[in-house]
Amino acid sequence: MARHGNGRGWYGKVVGAALGVTLLATGASMWTAQADAVHRAPKANAAASRGGDVKPVAETIAHASDQGARGVNITIDDGPDPTWTPQVLDLLRESGVKATFCMTGTQARTYPDLVKKVVAAGHRLCDHSVSHDTGMDKKSEAYQSREILDAERMIIEASGGVRPMYYRAPGGAFTPFSRKLAASHGMRPLGWNVDTKDFERPGTDVIVATAERELSGGPTLLFHDAGGDRSQTVEALRRLLPWLKGQGYSFGFPVR
């Protein structure tokens, strides 16, 4: 998400506990199937893979859609949240839309059942750091590594073994080191083209208008399902998803 100076106190309350997370055993078996695989029968989506089998991906920040020029990527940041994530999932299901959920490690660890519901519905997971520190690009490489890799492990554990396929730096606070580290763990750095500003709660009409106006600049749209009252986001998605379909767009995932 874009950098925001306010409304981040709820993250700070859990940072201390999150940074002390115990590392998972590196030899543990993990699933790698996601997205188009997770909605198939359980046997089909349970392709086991050990940590050492992860394939590195490109270090460049992804913006494009795997659906091509008329594709759009719906990305949802900061959750999961017990109030808003279920509502977003219901809307996506009703519209037949798949999205990418950029989760913080603390939220994933707190609400593992929601993480599993996101995966079961066929959506993709994205590592959004442990504590959503938008200034982490100014911190040491050791700090960046903890934020990224601890969140990765927390998300994997909460999901039941499904790996995040992307890494989105809080506030876009990428560094060459963080991009390389994420990519080496199979997580494509993920940017955005359209910041709907929904985090600031400007009103549903403004969120919708921003998305419609700025979509010509690129296919990846940024929304939020946590961090406060997200009722405006839910209503904006309720209006935008059918509008996008009516404009001839198809819904995809960010390229990897």
Short mmCIF file of C-alpha atoms in Angstrom, two decimals:
data_model
loop_
_atom_site.label_atom_id
_atom_site.label_comp_id
_atom_site.label_asym_id
_atom_site.label_seq_id
_atom_site.Cartn_x
_atom_site.Cartn_y
_atom_site.Cartn_z
CA MET A 1 0.00 0.00 0.00
CA ALA A 2 1.01 3.63 -0.30
CA ARG A 3 2.76 5.26 2.64
CA HIS A 4 0.39 6.55 5.29
CA GLY A 5 1.42 8.55 8.30
CA ASN A 6 -1.67 7.88 10.39
CA GLY A 7 -3.83 5.01 11.49
CA ARG A 8 -1.00 2.56 12.16
CA GLY A 9 -1.22 2.24 15.95
CA TRP A 10 -2.94 -1.13 15.78
CA TYR A 11 0.13 -2.60 14.09
CA GLY A 12 2.52 -1.25 16.70
CA LYS A 13 0.72 -3.10 19.48
CA VAL A 14 1.65 -6.43 18.02
CA VAL A 15 5.11 -5.69 16.61
CA GLY A 16 7.03 -6.72 19.70
CA ALA A 17 5.40 -10.13 19.87
CA ALA A 18 5.61 -10.66 16.13
CA LEU A 19 9.33 -10.01 15.82
CA GLY A 20 10.05 -12.75 18.31
CA VAL A 21 8.33 -15.41 16.24
CA THR A 22 9.96 -18.80 16.39
CA LEU A 23 11.45 -19.97 13.10
CA LEU A 24 9.81 -23.02 11.57
CA ALA A 25 11.99 -26.05 10.89
CA THR A 26 13.48 -25.54 7.45
CA GLY A 27 13.04 -29.17 6.55
CA ALA A 28 9.24 -29.08 6.99
CA SER A 29 7.15 -30.09 4.01
CA MET A 30 5.21 -27.23 2.42
CA TRP A 31 2.62 -26.96 -0.32
CA THR A 32 3.38 -24.79 -3.29
CA ALA A 33 0.09 -25.10 -5.13
CA GLN A 34 -1.95 -21.87 -5.15
CA ALA A 35 -4.22 -19.77 -7.29
CA ASP A 36 -5.50 -21.91 -10.16
CA ALA A 37 -4.56 -25.05 -8.25
CA VAL A 38 -6.17 -24.48 -4.88
CA HIS A 39 -9.73 -24.63 -6.13
CA ARG A 40 -9.28 -28.11 -7.55
CA ALA A 41 -9.73 -31.33 -5.61
CA PRO A 42 -7.54 -31.57 -2.49
CA LYS A 43 -5.28 -34.23 -3.98
CA ALA A 44 -4.58 -32.01 -6.96
CA ASN A 45 -3.58 -28.96 -4.97
CA ALA A 46 -1.42 -30.67 -2.38
CA ALA A 47 1.80 -30.87 -4.38
CA ALA A 48 4.37 -31.16 -1.60
CA SER A 49 7.61 -29.22 -1.76
CA ARG A 50 10.41 -28.77 0.74
CA GLY A 51 11.85 -25.35 1.45
CA GLY A 52 14.95 -26.04 -0.62
CA ASP A 53 12.84 -26.73 -3.70
CA VAL A 54 11.56 -23.14 -3.98
CA LYS A 55 12.30 -21.64 -7.39
CA PRO A 56 13.61 -18.06 -7.45
CA VAL A 57 11.59 -15.53 -9.43
CA ALA A 58 12.37 -12.18 -11.00
CA GLU A 59 13.54 -9.39 -8.68
CA THR A 60 11.83 -6.62 -10.61
CA ILE A 61 8.61 -5.20 -9.20
CA ALA A 62 5.60 -6.72 -10.94
CA HIS A 63 2.69 -4.62 -12.13
CA ALA A 64 1.34 -6.45 -15.17
CA SER A 65 -1.52 -8.95 -15.23
CA ASP A 66 -1.24 -12.53 -16.41
CA GLN A 67 -4.46 -11.86 -18.35
CA GLY A 68 -2.75 -9.48 -20.73
CA ALA A 69 -3.71 -6.00 -21.86
CA ARG A 70 -7.36 -6.28 -20.75
CA GLY A 71 -6.57 -7.97 -17.46
CA VAL A 72 -6.83 -6.41 -14.02
CA ASN A 73 -5.36 -7.54 -10.72
CA ILE A 74 -7.37 -7.00 -7.55
CA THR A 75 -5.00 -6.84 -4.59
CA ILE A 76 -6.15 -6.62 -0.97
CA ASP A 77 -3.72 -5.46 1.73
CA ASP A 78 -3.18 -5.58 5.49
CA GLY A 79 -5.47 -8.43 6.55
CA PRO A 80 -6.88 -10.78 7.22
CA ASP A 81 -9.50 -9.15 9.43
CA PRO A 82 -12.44 -11.00 11.02
CA THR A 83 -14.96 -8.30 10.09
CA TRP A 84 -13.91 -7.24 6.61
CA THR A 85 -12.11 -10.17 5.00
CA PRO A 86 -15.22 -12.41 5.01
CA GLN A 87 -17.23 -9.64 3.36
CA VAL A 88 -14.57 -9.15 0.70
CA LEU A 89 -14.43 -12.91 0.11
CA ASP A 90 -18.20 -13.04 -0.30
CA LEU A 91 -18.12 -10.26 -2.89
CA LEU A 92 -15.32 -11.90 -4.83
CA ARG A 93 -17.13 -15.24 -4.79
CA GLU A 94 -20.39 -13.71 -5.98
CA SER A 95 -18.55 -12.01 -8.86
CA GLY A 96 -16.38 -15.00 -9.73
CA VAL A 97 -13.24 -12.94 -9.16
CA LYS A 98 -9.88 -14.13 -7.84
CA ALA A 99 -7.63 -11.71 -5.98
CA THR A 100 -4.23 -11.46 -4.32
CA PHE A 101 -4.28 -10.98 -0.54
CA CYS A 102 -1.20 -9.24 0.86
CA MET A 103 -1.19 -10.29 4.49
CA THR A 104 0.89 -9.15 7.42
CA GLY A 105 2.45 -11.87 9.49
CA THR A 106 0.78 -10.72 12.69
CA GLN A 107 -2.70 -10.79 11.17
CA ALA A 108 -2.12 -14.16 9.51
CA ARG A 109 -0.93 -15.66 12.77
CA THR A 110 -3.91 -14.21 14.65
CA TYR A 111 -6.54 -15.37 12.13
CA PRO A 112 -5.28 -18.61 10.54
CA ASP A 113 -8.79 -19.80 9.71
CA LEU A 114 -9.27 -16.76 7.50
CA VAL A 115 -5.98 -17.39 5.75
CA LYS A 116 -7.14 -20.92 4.97
CA LYS A 117 -10.46 -19.59 3.66
CA VAL A 118 -8.63 -17.22 1.32
CA VAL A 119 -6.57 -20.11 -0.05
CA ALA A 120 -9.55 -22.47 -0.30
CA ALA A 121 -11.39 -19.88 -2.40
CA GLY A 122 -8.60 -19.90 -4.98
CA HIS A 123 -6.94 -16.60 -4.17
CA ARG A 124 -3.20 -16.02 -3.96
CA LEU A 125 -1.17 -15.04 -0.92
CA CYS A 126 1.35 -12.23 -0.66
CA ASP A 127 3.84 -11.48 2.12
CA HIS A 128 3.28 -7.93 3.40
CA SER A 129 5.94 -8.08 6.16
CA VAL A 130 5.44 -8.85 9.83
CA SER A 131 4.51 -5.47 11.22
CA HIS A 132 3.78 -3.19 8.26
CA ASP A 133 6.71 -0.89 8.92
CA THR A 134 6.59 1.64 6.08
CA GLY A 135 10.04 2.84 7.04
CA MET A 136 11.72 -0.54 6.79
CA ASP A 137 13.69 0.57 3.73
CA LYS A 138 15.66 2.79 6.13
CA LYS A 139 16.42 -0.09 8.48
CA SER A 140 19.23 -2.65 8.43
CA GLU A 141 19.28 -5.63 6.11
CA ALA A 142 19.00 -7.89 9.14
CA TYR A 143 15.76 -6.11 10.13
CA GLN A 144 14.38 -6.30 6.60
CA SER A 145 15.19 -10.00 6.49
CA ARG A 146 13.32 -10.67 9.74
CA GLU A 147 10.29 -8.72 8.58
CA ILE A 148 10.08 -10.58 5.28
CA LEU A 149 11.08 -14.10 6.26
CA ASP A 150 9.26 -14.21 9.59
CA ALA A 151 6.08 -13.06 7.82
CA GLU A 152 6.61 -15.68 5.14
CA ARG A 153 6.81 -18.42 7.77
CA MET A 154 3.82 -17.08 9.69
CA ILE A 155 1.70 -17.04 6.54
CA ILE A 156 2.82 -20.54 5.54
CA GLU A 157 1.98 -21.86 8.99
CA ALA A 158 -1.39 -20.09 9.12
CA SER A 159 -2.36 -21.30 5.64
CA GLY A 160 -1.55 -24.91 6.39
CA GLY A 161 1.52 -24.94 4.19
CA VAL A 162 0.70 -22.68 1.25
CA ARG A 163 3.47 -20.29 0.29
CA PRO A 164 3.00 -16.60 -0.48
CA MET A 165 3.74 -16.03 -4.15
CA TYR A 166 4.53 -12.32 -3.88
CA TYR A 167 6.11 -9.80 -1.53
CA ARG A 168 4.68 -6.30 -1.27
CA ALA A 169 6.74 -3.89 0.80
CA PRO A 170 4.67 -1.77 3.20
CA GLY A 171 4.19 1.62 1.64
CA GLY A 172 6.28 0.51 -1.31
CA ALA A 173 9.39 0.53 0.90
CA PHE A 174 11.37 -1.81 -1.32
CA THR A 175 15.15 -1.98 -1.37
CA PRO A 176 17.42 -3.89 -3.74
CA PHE A 177 18.15 -6.22 -0.82
CA SER A 178 14.49 -6.87 0.04
CA ARG A 179 13.58 -7.50 -3.59
CA LYS A 180 16.44 -9.95 -4.03
CA LEU A 181 15.65 -11.73 -0.76
CA ALA A 182 11.96 -12.10 -1.56
CA ALA A 183 12.66 -13.28 -5.09
CA SER A 184 15.10 -15.89 -3.81
CA HIS A 185 12.22 -17.31 -1.76
CA GLY A 186 9.92 -17.49 -4.77
CA MET A 187 8.05 -14.26 -3.92
CA ARG A 188 7.83 -11.79 -6.80
CA PRO A 189 8.05 -8.19 -5.59
CA LEU A 190 4.60 -6.71 -6.16
CA GLY A 191 3.75 -3.09 -6.83
CA TRP A 192 0.52 -1.36 -7.80
CA ASN A 193 -0.71 1.00 -10.50
CA VAL A 194 -3.89 2.30 -8.92
CA ASP A 195 -3.89 3.39 -5.28
CA THR A 196 -7.59 3.79 -4.61
CA LYS A 197 -6.82 5.66 -1.36
CA ASP A 198 -9.47 3.55 0.33
CA PHE A 199 -7.32 3.38 3.46
CA GLU A 200 -8.05 7.07 4.01
CA ARG A 201 -11.82 6.47 3.79
CA PRO A 202 -12.51 9.32 1.36
CA GLY A 203 -16.00 7.99 0.58
CA THR A 204 -17.19 5.18 -1.65
CA ASP A 205 -17.81 7.51 -4.59
CA VAL A 206 -14.24 8.81 -4.44
CA ILE A 207 -12.76 5.32 -4.25
CA VAL A 208 -14.77 4.20 -7.26
CA ALA A 209 -13.96 7.34 -9.24
CA THR A 210 -10.25 7.01 -8.48
CA ALA A 211 -10.18 3.42 -9.67
CA GLU A 212 -12.09 4.22 -12.87
CA ARG A 213 -9.95 7.27 -13.64
CA GLU A 214 -6.53 5.73 -12.98
CA LEU A 215 -7.05 2.25 -14.40
CA SER A 216 -5.63 3.36 -17.73
CA GLY A 217 -2.26 3.71 -15.99
CA GLY A 218 -1.95 0.00 -15.25
CA PRO A 219 -3.85 -3.11 -14.16
CA THR A 220 -2.99 -3.63 -10.49
CA LEU A 221 -5.52 -2.06 -8.10
CA LEU A 222 -4.82 -1.59 -4.39
CA PHE A 223 -7.51 -2.04 -1.74
CA HIS A 224 -7.48 -2.90 1.99
CA ASP A 225 -9.41 -5.33 4.18
CA ALA A 226 -7.92 -4.34 7.56
CA GLY A 227 -6.55 -1.42 9.53
CA GLY A 228 -9.88 0.11 10.43
CA ASP A 229 -13.40 0.52 9.07
CA ARG A 230 -13.34 -0.91 5.54
CA SER A 231 -17.05 -0.55 4.80
CA GLN A 232 -16.29 1.97 2.04
CA THR A 233 -13.92 -0.52 0.42
CA VAL A 234 -16.55 -3.25 0.49
CA GLU A 235 -19.14 -0.99 -1.14
CA ALA A 236 -16.62 0.27 -3.70
CA LEU A 237 -15.77 -3.30 -4.71
CA ARG A 238 -19.49 -4.09 -4.93
CA ARG A 239 -19.77 -1.40 -7.59
CA LEU A 240 -16.39 -1.76 -9.29
CA LEU A 241 -16.31 -5.50 -9.95
CA PRO A 242 -19.40 -5.52 -12.21
CA TRP A 243 -18.29 -2.25 -13.82
CA LEU A 244 -14.93 -3.75 -14.73
CA LYS A 245 -16.62 -6.78 -16.24
CA GLY A 246 -18.93 -4.50 -18.19
CA GLN A 247 -15.92 -2.68 -19.60
CA GLY A 248 -14.57 -5.96 -20.94
CA TYR A 249 -11.83 -6.54 -18.37
CA SER A 250 -10.90 -9.99 -17.13
CA PHE A 251 -9.54 -10.67 -13.66
CA GLY A 252 -6.13 -12.21 -13.23
CA PHE A 253 -3.08 -12.35 -11.02
CA PRO A 254 0.12 -10.31 -11.13
CA VAL A 255 2.75 -11.83 -13.38
CA ARG A 256 5.50 -13.85 -11.75
#
